[in-house]
């Protein structure tokens, strides 16, 4: 078991943003996490990464209880994430932004630079390495966010809406990038509203609604689940997904 959440609950005042969610993630998995806005997906991620302390429940990383460890300690242990709202250091260059991730593993700037260049090549940003991060458009910022996470050499990468705001072509390129990342042996948990992304990439999908898990299964199973259609997908999106499966295109 690479990453495990046991009965995680996160309350804000009297409000339960995440309500008793458990999840077991094995090495090599690609798990999709879907649900309407406000369902608790980002809050769940924040509890996994240590950006938030859960109100109750536990998080295990490689068998170790990390519930009370901060994000940097969890990153040391192999957990990386991208933020839904990219957090670039605007005044710094693209490669300097990525070196921040690489410094987790080495204090030597030459080693960090080499690692940063390696992940910039993987993420298609190497030509922009010396440009200011502020010069990147939306697709570039999303890739920079992923590159900084990859530079920490993670075992598991959590992507929070890493493809929001991309064009259809850019989404296809981002799907290819996620496949390349998975081929490196990195386990992935993906929060995404674009169903095409979830259907193409995820082996198992968990559906959140009002802090609860309401369904779990293959993309085909959850997109045909009546509770998921009622709470999130709607009939039209479910029909589109079903057509995709019938054509074998998904
Ligand atoms: P999702 O990522 O699924 O859209 P979030 O996890 O961001 O959902 O939010 C879940 C719910 O928790 C929302 O109702 C949101 O307003 C609330 N919430 C998130 N963070 C906080 C916070 N720091 N304080 C109070 N409420 C919050
Ligand atoms: Mg969110």
Short mmCIF file of C-alpha atoms and ligand atoms in Angstrom, two decimals:
data_model
loop_
_atom_site.label_atom_id
_atom_site.label_comp_id
_atom_site.label_asym_id
_atom_site.label_seq_id
_atom_site.Cartn_x
_atom_site.Cartn_y
_atom_site.Cartn_z
CA UNK A 1 0.00 0.00 0.00
CA UNK A 2 1.58 3.25 -1.15
CA UNK A 3 -0.94 5.76 0.16
CA UNK A 4 -3.91 5.17 2.38
CA UNK A 5 -6.62 7.39 3.85
CA UNK A 6 -8.54 5.89 6.76
CA UNK A 7 -11.90 7.48 7.60
CA UNK A 8 -10.71 11.00 6.84
CA UNK A 9 -13.02 13.77 7.99
CA UNK A 10 -12.37 17.50 7.74
CA UNK A 11 -14.75 19.97 9.30
CA UNK A 12 -14.77 23.76 8.94
CA UNK A 13 -16.81 24.88 11.93
CA UNK A 14 -19.95 22.76 11.86
CA UNK A 15 -19.55 22.00 8.15
CA UNK A 16 -18.12 18.64 7.06
CA UNK A 17 -16.18 19.29 3.84
CA UNK A 18 -14.84 15.70 3.84
CA UNK A 19 -16.91 13.10 5.63
CA UNK A 20 -15.44 9.71 6.52
CA UNK A 21 -13.57 8.94 3.28
CA UNK A 22 -11.25 5.94 3.01
CA UNK A 23 -9.01 5.13 0.06
CA UNK A 24 -6.20 2.67 -0.59
CA UNK A 25 -3.78 3.42 -3.41
CA UNK A 26 -1.29 0.86 -4.68
CA UNK A 27 1.92 1.52 -6.57
CA UNK A 28 1.19 1.98 -10.27
CA UNK A 29 -2.47 2.97 -9.83
CA UNK A 30 -4.10 5.84 -11.67
CA UNK A 31 -7.09 6.87 -9.59
CA UNK A 32 -9.61 9.50 -10.71
CA UNK A 33 -11.47 11.66 -8.22
CA UNK A 34 -14.57 13.44 -9.54
CA UNK A 35 -17.60 15.28 -8.22
CA UNK A 36 -19.29 18.69 -8.35
CA UNK A 37 -17.64 21.92 -7.20
CA UNK A 38 -17.57 22.05 -3.41
CA UNK A 39 -17.73 18.24 -3.07
CA UNK A 40 -14.54 18.21 -0.98
CA UNK A 41 -11.99 16.98 -3.54
CA UNK A 42 -9.36 19.66 -2.91
CA UNK A 43 -9.91 19.45 0.86
CA UNK A 44 -9.33 15.70 0.68
CA UNK A 45 -6.10 16.29 -1.28
CA UNK A 46 -5.01 18.87 1.30
CA UNK A 47 -5.49 16.31 4.08
CA UNK A 48 -3.44 13.75 2.12
CA UNK A 49 -0.58 16.20 1.53
CA UNK A 50 -0.52 17.77 5.00
CA UNK A 51 -1.64 21.20 3.79
CA UNK A 52 -4.59 20.63 6.15
CA UNK A 53 -4.75 18.55 9.33
CA UNK A 54 -7.80 16.27 9.23
CA UNK A 55 -10.35 16.60 12.04
CA UNK A 56 -10.29 12.83 12.38
CA UNK A 57 -8.92 9.85 10.51
CA UNK A 58 -5.41 8.92 9.44
CA UNK A 59 -3.11 9.09 6.42
CA UNK A 60 -0.46 6.44 5.75
CA UNK A 61 2.36 6.80 3.24
CA UNK A 62 4.41 3.68 2.51
CA UNK A 63 3.04 2.15 5.70
CA UNK A 64 4.03 5.10 7.89
CA UNK A 65 1.43 7.15 9.76
CA UNK A 66 1.98 10.67 8.37
CA UNK A 67 -1.25 12.22 9.71
CA UNK A 68 0.66 14.74 11.78
CA UNK A 69 3.52 15.42 9.38
CA UNK A 70 3.65 18.63 7.33
CA UNK A 71 3.73 18.87 3.51
CA UNK A 72 7.52 19.05 3.29
CA UNK A 73 8.02 15.93 5.37
CA UNK A 74 5.43 14.08 3.29
CA UNK A 75 7.18 15.30 0.12
CA UNK A 76 10.43 13.85 1.53
CA UNK A 77 8.58 10.55 1.88
CA UNK A 78 7.51 10.62 -1.78
CA UNK A 79 4.24 12.54 -2.00
CA UNK A 80 3.88 15.46 -4.43
CA UNK A 81 0.93 17.53 -5.60
CA UNK A 82 -0.07 20.24 -8.02
CA UNK A 83 -2.33 23.02 -6.77
CA UNK A 84 -5.67 23.83 -8.40
CA UNK A 85 -4.53 27.48 -8.55
CA UNK A 86 -0.90 27.48 -9.78
CA UNK A 87 1.50 29.02 -7.27
CA UNK A 88 4.41 30.15 -9.43
CA UNK A 89 7.04 32.51 -8.13
CA UNK A 90 6.44 35.14 -10.77
CA UNK A 91 9.72 37.00 -10.36
CA UNK A 92 11.76 33.86 -10.93
CA UNK A 93 12.57 32.02 -14.14
CA UNK A 94 10.84 28.79 -15.16
CA UNK A 95 13.87 26.66 -14.24
CA UNK A 96 14.32 28.43 -10.88
CA UNK A 97 10.70 27.61 -10.05
CA UNK A 98 11.36 23.93 -10.76
CA UNK A 99 14.67 23.96 -8.85
CA UNK A 100 12.64 24.80 -5.72
CA UNK A 101 11.18 21.30 -6.02
CA UNK A 102 14.56 19.71 -6.73
CA UNK A 103 16.13 21.32 -3.64
CA UNK A 104 14.03 18.92 -1.57
CA UNK A 105 16.50 16.18 -2.56
CA UNK A 106 19.76 18.07 -3.00
CA UNK A 107 21.21 21.31 -1.67
CA UNK A 108 23.66 21.44 -4.58
CA UNK A 109 22.43 24.00 -7.16
CA UNK A 110 24.10 22.11 -10.03
CA UNK A 111 22.30 18.88 -9.10
CA UNK A 112 19.00 20.75 -8.65
CA UNK A 113 19.44 22.49 -12.02
CA UNK A 114 20.13 19.20 -13.80
CA UNK A 115 17.06 17.60 -12.20
CA UNK A 116 14.96 20.64 -13.11
CA UNK A 117 16.14 20.49 -16.73
CA UNK A 118 15.26 16.79 -16.89
CA UNK A 119 11.66 17.40 -15.80
CA UNK A 120 11.35 20.53 -17.96
CA UNK A 121 12.26 18.36 -20.95
CA UNK A 122 9.65 15.77 -19.92
CA UNK A 123 6.97 18.43 -19.48
CA UNK A 124 7.79 20.20 -22.77
CA UNK A 125 9.03 23.40 -21.13
CA UNK A 126 12.77 23.16 -21.74
CA UNK A 127 12.76 25.86 -24.44
CA UNK A 128 11.23 28.25 -21.88
CA UNK A 129 13.66 27.41 -19.06
CA UNK A 130 15.17 30.88 -18.72
CA UNK A 131 11.96 32.82 -19.37
CA UNK A 132 10.26 34.47 -16.39
CA UNK A 133 7.50 32.25 -14.98
CA UNK A 134 5.18 35.26 -15.39
CA UNK A 135 5.53 34.99 -19.18
CA UNK A 136 3.82 31.57 -19.30
CA UNK A 137 0.19 31.23 -20.43
CA UNK A 138 -2.32 28.86 -18.82
CA UNK A 139 -0.99 25.60 -20.37
CA UNK A 140 2.59 26.57 -19.45
CA UNK A 141 1.63 27.40 -15.87
CA UNK A 142 -0.16 24.08 -15.48
CA UNK A 143 2.92 22.27 -16.81
CA UNK A 144 5.22 24.28 -14.55
CA UNK A 145 3.12 23.24 -11.57
CA UNK A 146 3.52 19.58 -12.60
CA UNK A 147 7.24 20.04 -13.30
CA UNK A 148 7.87 21.50 -9.84
CA UNK A 149 6.10 18.53 -8.26
CA UNK A 150 8.03 16.03 -10.43
CA UNK A 151 11.35 17.63 -9.47
CA UNK A 152 10.80 16.34 -5.91
CA UNK A 153 11.10 12.78 -7.30
CA UNK A 154 7.73 11.58 -6.03
CA UNK A 155 6.35 8.05 -5.75
CA UNK A 156 2.83 9.42 -5.93
CA UNK A 157 1.60 12.60 -7.59
CA UNK A 158 -1.76 14.24 -6.85
CA UNK A 159 -3.04 16.41 -9.70
CA UNK A 160 -5.79 18.88 -8.79
CA UNK A 161 -7.54 20.08 -11.96
CA UNK A 162 -4.22 20.23 -13.78
CA UNK A 163 -6.04 20.45 -17.13
CA UNK A 164 -8.70 23.05 -16.35
CA UNK A 165 -8.69 25.90 -18.87
CA UNK A 166 -6.86 23.97 -21.59
CA UNK A 167 -8.06 23.68 -25.19
CA UNK A 168 -9.02 20.27 -26.59
CA UNK A 169 -5.60 19.89 -28.23
CA UNK A 170 -3.80 20.92 -25.05
CA UNK A 171 -5.88 18.42 -23.06
CA UNK A 172 -4.75 15.62 -25.42
CA UNK A 173 -1.12 16.72 -24.92
CA UNK A 174 -1.64 16.78 -21.15
CA UNK A 175 -3.12 13.26 -21.22
CA UNK A 176 0.00 12.11 -23.09
CA UNK A 177 2.17 13.79 -20.44
CA UNK A 178 0.32 11.99 -17.64
CA UNK A 179 0.90 8.69 -19.46
CA UNK A 180 4.63 9.51 -19.70
CA UNK A 181 4.71 10.30 -15.98
CA UNK A 182 2.97 7.01 -15.20
CA UNK A 183 5.51 5.14 -17.35
CA UNK A 184 8.24 6.48 -15.04
CA UNK A 185 6.62 4.40 -12.29
CA UNK A 186 4.80 7.28 -10.62
CA UNK A 187 1.39 6.56 -9.10
CA UNK A 188 -1.28 9.17 -9.82
CA UNK A 189 -4.44 10.51 -8.24
CA UNK A 190 -6.24 12.89 -10.59
CA UNK A 191 -9.00 15.38 -9.78
CA UNK A 192 -10.50 16.53 -13.05
CA UNK A 193 -13.84 17.78 -14.37
CA UNK A 194 -13.03 16.85 -17.96
CA UNK A 195 -14.58 13.38 -18.16
CA UNK A 196 -12.60 12.50 -21.27
CA UNK A 197 -9.43 12.78 -19.15
CA UNK A 198 -10.79 10.54 -16.40
CA UNK A 199 -12.11 7.98 -18.90
CA UNK A 200 -8.81 7.88 -20.84
CA UNK A 201 -6.53 7.65 -17.82
CA UNK A 202 -8.15 6.30 -14.67
CA UNK A 203 -8.48 2.61 -13.86
CA UNK A 204 -10.58 3.34 -10.81
CA UNK A 205 -12.77 6.37 -10.15
CA UNK A 206 -14.09 7.65 -6.82
CA UNK A 207 -17.03 10.05 -6.87
CA UNK A 208 -17.48 12.67 -4.15
CA UNK A 209 -20.68 14.50 -3.35
CA UNK A 210 -21.08 16.80 -0.32
CA UNK A 211 -17.98 15.37 1.31
CA UNK A 212 -19.07 11.75 0.95
CA UNK A 213 -17.97 9.05 -1.42
CA UNK A 214 -21.11 8.17 -3.41
CA UNK A 215 -19.64 5.73 -5.93
CA UNK A 216 -16.46 3.91 -6.85
CA UNK A 217 -15.61 1.70 -9.82
CA UNK A 218 -14.25 1.69 -13.34
CA UNK A 219 -14.94 4.81 -15.46
CA UNK A 220 -17.61 2.79 -17.27
CA UNK A 221 -19.30 1.78 -14.01
CA UNK A 222 -19.36 5.22 -12.40
CA UNK A 223 -20.49 7.08 -15.53
CA UNK A 224 -23.51 4.78 -15.69
CA UNK A 225 -24.28 4.95 -11.95
CA UNK A 226 -27.66 6.65 -11.38
CA UNK A 227 -26.48 8.45 -8.22
CA UNK A 228 -23.47 9.87 -10.08
CA UNK A 229 -25.65 10.98 -13.00
CA UNK A 230 -28.10 12.66 -10.61
CA UNK A 231 -25.46 14.38 -8.44
CA UNK A 232 -22.84 15.32 -11.00
CA UNK A 233 -22.76 14.14 -14.58
CA UNK A 234 -26.27 14.76 -15.84
CA UNK A 235 -27.94 12.51 -18.41
CA UNK A 236 -26.32 14.08 -21.46
CA UNK A 237 -22.71 13.63 -20.26
CA UNK A 238 -23.47 10.07 -19.17
CA UNK A 239 -24.89 9.30 -22.63
CA UNK A 240 -21.81 10.80 -24.29
CA UNK A 241 -19.55 8.65 -22.11
CA UNK A 242 -21.61 5.55 -22.85
CA UNK A 243 -21.31 6.22 -26.61
CA UNK A 244 -17.54 6.54 -26.18
CA UNK A 245 -17.35 3.14 -24.50
CA UNK A 246 -19.60 1.56 -27.16
CA UNK A 247 -17.32 2.88 -29.92
CA UNK A 248 -14.29 1.69 -27.99
CA UNK A 249 -12.90 5.18 -28.33
CA UNK A 250 -12.50 5.91 -24.64
P1 LIG B 1 -13.89 20.80 -4.47
O1 LIG B 1 -12.41 20.79 -4.60
O2 LIG B 1 -14.52 19.45 -4.60
O3 LIG B 1 -14.55 21.79 -5.39
P2 LIG B 1 -13.34 21.91 -1.85
O4 LIG B 1 -12.63 20.83 -1.14
O5 LIG B 1 -12.55 23.04 -2.38
O6 LIG B 1 -14.26 21.28 -2.98
O7 LIG B 1 -14.42 22.54 -0.88
C1 LIG B 1 -15.35 21.71 -0.19
C2 LIG B 1 -16.22 22.59 0.68
O8 LIG B 1 -15.43 23.07 1.79
C3 LIG B 1 -16.77 23.83 -0.03
O9 LIG B 1 -18.08 24.07 0.44
C4 LIG B 1 -15.83 24.93 0.42
O10 LIG B 1 -16.47 26.17 0.42
C5 LIG B 1 -15.45 24.48 1.83
N1 LIG B 1 -14.11 24.91 2.23
C6 LIG B 1 -12.94 24.59 1.61
N2 LIG B 1 -11.90 25.13 2.25
C7 LIG B 1 -12.42 25.83 3.30
C8 LIG B 1 -11.84 26.63 4.35
N3 LIG B 1 -10.52 26.79 4.44
N4 LIG B 1 -12.70 27.17 5.25
C9 LIG B 1 -14.03 26.99 5.16
N5 LIG B 1 -14.63 26.25 4.22
C10 LIG B 1 -13.86 25.69 3.29
MG1 LIG B 2 -11.15 21.77 -5.92
#
